[in-house]
Amino acid sequence: MFTLEHVSKRYGETTAVARLSHTFTTGQTTALIGPSGCGKSTLLRLCLGLVHTDTGRVLFGDSILAPKTVNAIRHRVGYVIQDGGLFPHLTVLQNAALLPGRLGWARDRIRARAEGLARLVQLDTTHLARYPLELSGGQRQRVGLIRALMTDPDVLLMDEPLGALDPMIRAELQSQLVAMFRSLGKTVILVTHDIGEAGLFAQEILLMKSGGIVQKGSLKDLVRTPVDGFVRAFINAQRSPLESLRDRQE
Ligand SMILES: Nc1ncnc2c1ncn2[C@@H]1O[C@H](COP(=O)(O)OP(=O)(O)OP(=O)(O)O)[C@@H](O)[C@H]1O
Ligand SMILES: [Mg+2]
C-alpha cells in the first residue's frame, strides 16, 4: 500500500529518517518500534504527506505522494496522531464529524456511527458532547481512535494509539482492534513502545534506530535471532517487571 524508496528527512541538523526503504504489505499490520527519537512518528507523517521527503519518494499504491494527491489519500486513510490532535474548540462529536461531514454524510448517520464507536472503545456516549479539555488523557486518546475509524477506512496509521490507557481497557481494546483488523483485512501501520503489543497486532515488526530500520521480522524472529547487540538489548529492556520479579525469586 505504502512504499518508501530511499526516503530521508532532516530537521535542521537532526536526521529524523535516513535513506529508509520499505514496502508496507496490504491487508496486514506492521508495527514500528524503537527508542524515543528514532523517527517513528516522522515516518508516519511522511506517509500522510504531513511532512515532505528531502530525498527519495513515498508511493501510495501506484501514485507518488505529492501536494496534489495528498487530499485523496487522507480521505482513504484513518490517522491517529501521537497526542490525539483533536481540535480544542470542537466537541468530541464535531471532531469525529469532520471527515464524514466533508464526505456528505447525514447528521443522523454521523451520530449513530460515533455512538457505536464510543461503545466499542468504552467511552460514555454522553462524552460526545464534551470538549477535548473536559476529558482525561486516556479518554481523549479513545476519541482519536473514534475519529480515525468513523469512515471505516481500509488503511489506518496509528501513532501510539493506546499509550495513555489503563492496562485493563488497553488489553480489551487491543484484542477488539486486532480482531477487527484481521477480520476486515485492514492495512495498518502502528507505532508502539510495547514490543508485546507489537507482537499481538503485527505480522511484521520494524525495529528502528537513528532513522533507519535495524531489523524486520516477526516478534519470534526478533527474539530468537536478533541481528545485533542493540536488538538484543532493546528486547531485554522490554521484559515485563513481573517477569523480572519471577526470575529473581526463582
Ligand atoms: N518538527 C520538528 N522539528 C525539529 N526536529 C524534529 C521535529 N520533529 C521531530 N524532530 C526530531 O526528529 C527526530 C525523530 O523524531 P520522531 O518524532 O520521529 O521520533 P519518534 O521515534 O516518534 O520518538 P517518540 O518515541 O519519542 O515519539 C527526533 O530527534 C526529533 O527531535
Ligand atoms: Mg513519536
CSV table of C-alpha atoms and ligand atoms in Angstrom, one decimal:
chain,number,residue,atom,x,y,z
A,1,MET,CA,0.0,0.0,0.0
A,2,PHE,CA,2.7,2.5,1.1
A,3,THR,CA,6.1,2.2,-0.4
A,4,LEU,CA,9.1,4.3,0.8
A,5,GLU,CA,12.1,4.5,-1.6
A,6,HIS,CA,15.3,5.8,-0.1
A,7,VAL,CA,13.4,8.3,2.0
A,8,SER,CA,15.3,10.9,4.1
A,9,LYS,CA,14.0,13.6,6.3
A,10,ARG,CA,16.1,16.1,8.2
A,11,TYR,CA,15.1,18.8,10.7
A,12,GLY,CA,18.0,21.3,10.7
A,13,GLU,CA,20.9,19.3,12.0
A,14,THR,CA,18.8,16.3,13.0
A,15,THR,CA,18.3,13.4,10.6
A,16,ALA,CA,14.9,12.0,11.6
A,17,VAL,CA,14.7,9.4,8.8
A,18,ALA,CA,17.8,8.2,6.9
A,19,ARG,CA,17.6,6.6,3.4
A,20,LEU,CA,14.9,4.3,4.5
A,21,SER,CA,13.2,1.9,2.1
A,22,HIS,CA,10.2,-0.4,2.8
A,23,THR,CA,7.0,-1.6,1.3
A,24,PHE,CA,4.1,-2.0,3.8
A,25,THR,CA,2.1,-5.1,2.9
A,26,THR,CA,-1.6,-4.6,2.1
A,27,GLY,CA,-4.0,-6.2,4.4
A,28,GLN,CA,-1.7,-6.7,7.3
A,29,THR,CA,-0.5,-4.8,10.3
A,30,THR,CA,3.1,-3.6,10.6
A,31,ALA,CA,4.4,-2.2,13.9
A,32,LEU,CA,7.1,0.5,14.1
A,33,ILE,CA,9.1,0.2,17.3
A,34,GLY,CA,12.3,1.7,18.6
A,35,PRO,CA,13.8,4.2,21.1
A,36,SER,CA,12.4,7.7,21.5
A,37,GLY,CA,13.5,10.0,18.7
A,38,CYS,CA,14.4,7.2,16.2
A,39,GLY,CA,12.0,8.6,13.6
A,40,LYS,CA,8.8,6.5,14.0
A,41,SER,CA,6.3,9.5,14.1
A,42,THR,CA,8.2,11.2,11.3
A,43,LEU,CA,7.8,8.0,9.2
A,44,LEU,CA,4.1,8.1,9.7
A,45,ARG,CA,3.9,11.8,8.9
A,46,LEU,CA,5.8,11.2,5.7
A,47,CYS,CA,3.3,8.5,4.6
A,48,LEU,CA,0.5,11.0,5.2
A,49,GLY,CA,2.2,13.9,3.4
A,50,LEU,CA,2.2,16.0,6.6
A,51,VAL,CA,5.9,16.4,6.1
A,52,HIS,CA,7.8,16.1,2.8
A,53,THR,CA,10.8,14.0,2.0
A,54,ASP,CA,14.2,15.7,1.4
A,55,THR,CA,15.3,12.8,-0.8
A,56,GLY,CA,13.6,9.7,-2.1
A,57,ARG,CA,9.8,9.3,-2.5
A,58,VAL,CA,6.7,7.9,-0.9
A,59,LEU,CA,4.1,6.0,-3.0
A,60,PHE,CA,0.5,5.2,-2.1
A,61,GLY,CA,-0.5,2.4,-4.4
A,62,ASP,CA,0.9,3.5,-7.8
A,63,SER,CA,0.8,7.2,-7.1
A,64,ILE,CA,3.6,9.3,-5.8
A,65,LEU,CA,2.7,11.3,-2.8
A,66,ALA,CA,2.6,15.0,-3.9
A,67,PRO,CA,0.7,18.0,-2.7
A,68,LYS,CA,-1.9,17.3,-5.4
A,69,THR,CA,-2.6,13.7,-4.4
A,70,VAL,CA,-2.4,14.2,-0.6
A,71,ASN,CA,-6.1,15.0,0.0
A,72,ALA,CA,-7.4,12.0,-1.9
A,73,ILE,CA,-5.1,9.8,0.3
A,74,ARG,CA,-6.2,11.4,3.6
A,75,HIS,CA,-9.8,10.6,2.7
A,76,ARG,CA,-8.9,6.9,2.5
A,77,VAL,CA,-6.6,6.7,5.4
A,78,GLY,CA,-7.5,6.9,9.1
A,79,TYR,CA,-4.9,8.6,11.2
A,80,VAL,CA,-4.4,8.7,15.0
A,81,ILE,CA,-1.6,11.1,15.9
A,82,GLN,CA,0.5,10.8,19.0
A,83,ASP,CA,-1.0,13.5,21.1
A,84,GLY,CA,-4.6,13.0,19.8
A,85,GLY,CA,-4.6,16.0,17.6
A,86,LEU,CA,-8.1,17.0,18.4
A,87,PHE,CA,-9.4,20.5,17.7
A,88,PRO,CA,-10.0,22.0,21.2
A,89,HIS,CA,-12.8,24.3,20.0
A,90,LEU,CA,-14.9,21.5,18.7
A,91,THR,CA,-16.8,18.9,20.8
A,92,VAL,CA,-15.9,15.2,20.5
A,93,LEU,CA,-18.8,14.7,18.1
A,94,GLN,CA,-17.8,17.7,16.0
A,95,ASN,CA,-14.2,16.4,15.9
A,96,ALA,CA,-15.4,13.0,14.8
A,97,ALA,CA,-17.7,14.5,12.2
A,98,LEU,CA,-15.1,16.4,10.3
A,99,LEU,CA,-14.2,13.9,7.6
A,100,PRO,CA,-17.7,12.2,7.3
A,101,GLY,CA,-19.2,15.7,7.1
A,102,ARG,CA,-16.9,16.6,4.2
A,103,LEU,CA,-17.9,13.4,2.5
A,104,GLY,CA,-21.5,14.4,2.7
A,105,TRP,CA,-22.8,12.1,5.5
A,106,ALA,CA,-26.1,13.0,7.1
A,107,ARG,CA,-26.0,14.2,10.7
A,108,ASP,CA,-28.0,11.2,12.0
A,109,ARG,CA,-25.6,8.8,10.3
A,110,ILE,CA,-22.6,10.6,11.8
A,111,ARG,CA,-24.1,10.5,15.3
A,112,ALA,CA,-25.1,6.8,15.1
A,113,ARG,CA,-21.6,5.9,13.9
A,114,ALA,CA,-19.9,7.9,16.6
A,115,GLU,CA,-22.1,6.4,19.3
A,116,GLY,CA,-21.4,2.9,18.0
A,117,LEU,CA,-17.6,3.5,18.1
A,118,ALA,CA,-17.8,5.2,21.5
A,119,ARG,CA,-19.3,1.9,22.8
A,120,LEU,CA,-16.6,0.0,21.1
A,121,VAL,CA,-13.8,2.0,22.8
A,122,GLN,CA,-15.8,2.1,26.1
A,123,LEU,CA,-16.3,5.8,26.1
A,124,ASP,CA,-19.5,7.0,27.7
A,125,THR,CA,-21.7,8.3,24.9
A,126,THR,CA,-22.6,11.4,26.9
A,127,HIS,CA,-18.9,12.4,26.5
A,128,LEU,CA,-19.6,13.0,22.8
A,129,ALA,CA,-20.9,16.5,23.7
A,130,ARG,CA,-17.8,17.4,25.7
A,131,TYR,CA,-14.8,19.4,24.6
A,132,PRO,CA,-11.4,17.6,24.5
A,133,LEU,CA,-10.1,19.6,27.5
A,134,GLU,CA,-13.0,18.2,29.6
A,135,LEU,CA,-11.7,14.7,29.1
A,136,SER,CA,-8.9,12.7,30.6
A,137,GLY,CA,-5.8,11.8,28.5
A,138,GLY,CA,-7.0,8.2,28.1
A,139,GLN,CA,-10.5,9.4,27.1
A,140,ARG,CA,-9.0,11.8,24.6
A,141,GLN,CA,-6.9,9.0,23.1
A,142,ARG,CA,-10.1,6.9,22.6
A,143,VAL,CA,-11.7,9.9,20.8
A,144,GLY,CA,-8.7,9.9,18.5
A,145,LEU,CA,-9.5,6.3,17.7
A,146,ILE,CA,-13.2,7.1,17.1
A,147,ARG,CA,-12.3,9.9,14.7
A,148,ALA,CA,-9.9,7.6,12.8
A,149,LEU,CA,-12.4,4.8,12.5
A,150,MET,CA,-15.5,6.9,11.6
A,151,THR,CA,-15.4,6.3,7.8
A,152,ASP,CA,-14.2,2.7,8.2
A,153,PRO,CA,-11.0,3.3,6.2
A,154,ASP,CA,-9.1,0.4,4.6
A,155,VAL,CA,-5.8,1.9,5.8
A,156,LEU,CA,-5.0,3.1,9.3
A,157,LEU,CA,-1.9,4.8,10.6
A,158,MET,CA,-1.7,5.0,14.3
A,159,ASP,CA,0.9,6.6,16.5
A,160,GLU,CA,0.8,5.0,20.0
A,161,PRO,CA,-3.0,4.9,19.9
A,162,LEU,CA,-3.3,3.0,23.2
A,163,GLY,CA,-0.3,4.5,25.1
A,164,ALA,CA,-2.3,6.6,27.6
A,165,LEU,CA,-4.8,3.9,28.5
A,166,ASP,CA,-5.0,1.9,31.8
A,167,PRO,CA,-3.9,-1.7,31.5
A,168,MET,CA,-7.4,-3.2,31.6
A,169,ILE,CA,-9.1,-1.0,29.0
A,170,ARG,CA,-5.9,-1.3,26.9
A,171,ALA,CA,-5.9,-5.1,26.9
A,172,GLU,CA,-9.6,-5.2,26.0
A,173,LEU,CA,-9.2,-2.7,23.2
A,174,GLN,CA,-6.1,-4.4,21.9
A,175,SER,CA,-8.0,-7.7,21.4
A,176,GLN,CA,-11.0,-5.9,19.9
A,177,LEU,CA,-8.9,-4.0,17.4
A,178,VAL,CA,-6.8,-7.0,16.5
A,179,ALA,CA,-9.9,-9.0,15.8
A,180,MET,CA,-11.4,-6.1,13.7
A,181,PHE,CA,-8.2,-5.5,11.7
A,182,ARG,CA,-7.8,-9.2,10.9
A,183,SER,CA,-11.4,-9.9,10.0
A,184,LEU,CA,-11.7,-6.8,7.8
A,185,GLY,CA,-8.2,-7.2,6.3
A,186,LYS,CA,-7.1,-3.7,7.2
A,187,THR,CA,-3.7,-2.3,6.3
A,188,VAL,CA,-2.4,-0.9,9.5
A,189,ILE,CA,0.8,0.9,10.5
A,190,LEU,CA,1.1,1.0,14.2
A,191,VAL,CA,3.7,2.8,16.3
A,192,THR,CA,4.1,1.4,19.8
A,193,HIS,CA,6.7,1.4,22.6
A,194,ASP,CA,5.5,-2.0,23.8
A,195,ILE,CA,7.0,-5.0,22.0
A,196,GLY,CA,4.2,-7.3,23.4
A,197,GLU,CA,1.7,-5.0,21.7
A,198,ALA,CA,3.7,-5.0,18.5
A,199,GLY,CA,3.7,-8.8,18.6
A,200,LEU,CA,0.0,-9.0,19.3
A,201,PHE,CA,-1.0,-6.7,16.4
A,202,ALA,CA,1.6,-7.1,13.7
A,203,GLN,CA,2.7,-9.7,11.3
A,204,GLU,CA,5.8,-7.7,10.6
A,205,ILE,CA,7.7,-5.5,13.1
A,206,LEU,CA,10.2,-2.9,12.0
A,207,LEU,CA,12.7,-2.1,14.8
A,208,MET,CA,14.2,1.3,14.1
A,209,LYS,CA,17.2,3.2,15.4
A,210,SER,CA,18.5,6.6,14.3
A,211,GLY,CA,16.1,7.0,11.4
A,212,GLY,CA,16.8,3.5,9.8
A,213,ILE,CA,15.5,0.0,10.1
A,214,VAL,CA,17.8,-2.3,12.1
A,215,GLN,CA,15.7,-5.4,11.8
A,216,LYS,CA,12.4,-6.5,10.3
A,217,GLY,CA,10.5,-9.7,11.1
A,218,SER,CA,8.0,-11.3,13.3
A,219,LEU,CA,8.3,-11.0,17.1
A,220,LYS,CA,9.7,-14.5,17.2
A,221,ASP,CA,12.4,-13.5,14.6
A,222,LEU,CA,13.5,-10.6,16.7
A,223,VAL,CA,13.5,-12.5,20.0
A,224,ARG,CA,15.2,-15.7,18.6
A,225,THR,CA,17.6,-14.2,16.1
A,226,PRO,CA,18.5,-10.6,17.0
A,227,VAL,CA,20.8,-9.2,14.3
A,228,ASP,CA,23.0,-7.4,16.8
A,229,GLY,CA,23.5,-6.3,20.4
A,230,PHE,CA,21.2,-3.3,20.0
A,231,VAL,CA,18.2,-5.5,19.1
A,232,ARG,CA,19.1,-7.9,22.0
A,233,ALA,CA,19.3,-5.1,24.5
A,234,PHE,CA,16.1,-3.5,23.2
A,235,ILE,CA,14.2,-6.7,23.7
A,236,ASN,CA,15.7,-7.5,27.1
A,237,ALA,CA,14.8,-4.0,28.3
A,238,GLN,CA,11.1,-4.7,27.4
A,239,ARG,CA,10.8,-7.7,29.7
A,240,SER,CA,7.9,-7.1,31.9
A,241,PRO,CA,8.6,-6.1,35.6
A,242,LEU,CA,6.6,-9.2,36.7
A,243,GLU,CA,8.8,-11.5,34.6
A,244,SER,CA,12.0,-10.0,36.1
A,245,LEU,CA,10.5,-10.3,39.6
A,246,ARG,CA,9.7,-14.0,38.9
A,247,ASP,CA,13.3,-14.6,37.7
A,248,ARG,CA,14.7,-13.0,40.8
A,249,GLN,CA,12.6,-15.2,43.0
A,250,GLU,CA,13.5,-18.4,41.3
B,1,LIG,N1,9.2,19.4,13.8
B,1,LIG,C1,10.4,19.1,14.2
B,1,LIG,N2,11.4,20.0,14.3
B,1,LIG,C2,12.7,19.6,14.7
B,1,LIG,N3,13.0,18.4,15.0
B,1,LIG,C3,12.1,17.4,14.9
B,1,LIG,C4,10.7,17.7,14.6
B,1,LIG,N4,10.0,16.6,14.6
B,1,LIG,C5,10.9,15.6,15.0
B,1,LIG,N5,12.1,16.1,15.2
B,1,LIG,C6,13.3,15.3,15.6
B,1,LIG,O1,13.4,14.2,14.7
B,1,LIG,C7,13.8,13.0,15.4
B,1,LIG,C8,12.7,12.0,15.2
B,1,LIG,O2,11.5,12.4,15.8
B,1,LIG,P1,10.2,11.5,15.8
B,1,LIG,O3,9.1,12.3,16.4
B,1,LIG,O4,10.0,10.9,14.5
B,1,LIG,O5,10.7,10.3,16.9
B,1,LIG,P2,9.8,9.1,17.5
B,1,LIG,O6,10.6,7.9,17.1
B,1,LIG,O7,8.4,9.2,17.1
B,1,LIG,O8,10.0,9.3,19.1
B,1,LIG,P3,9.0,9.1,20.3
B,1,LIG,O9,9.0,7.6,20.6
B,1,LIG,O10,9.6,9.9,21.4
B,1,LIG,O11,7.6,9.5,19.9
B,1,LIG,C9,14.0,13.5,16.9
B,1,LIG,O12,15.3,13.7,17.1
B,1,LIG,C10,13.2,14.7,17.0
B,1,LIG,O13,13.7,15.6,18.0
B,2,MG,MG,6.7,9.6,18.1
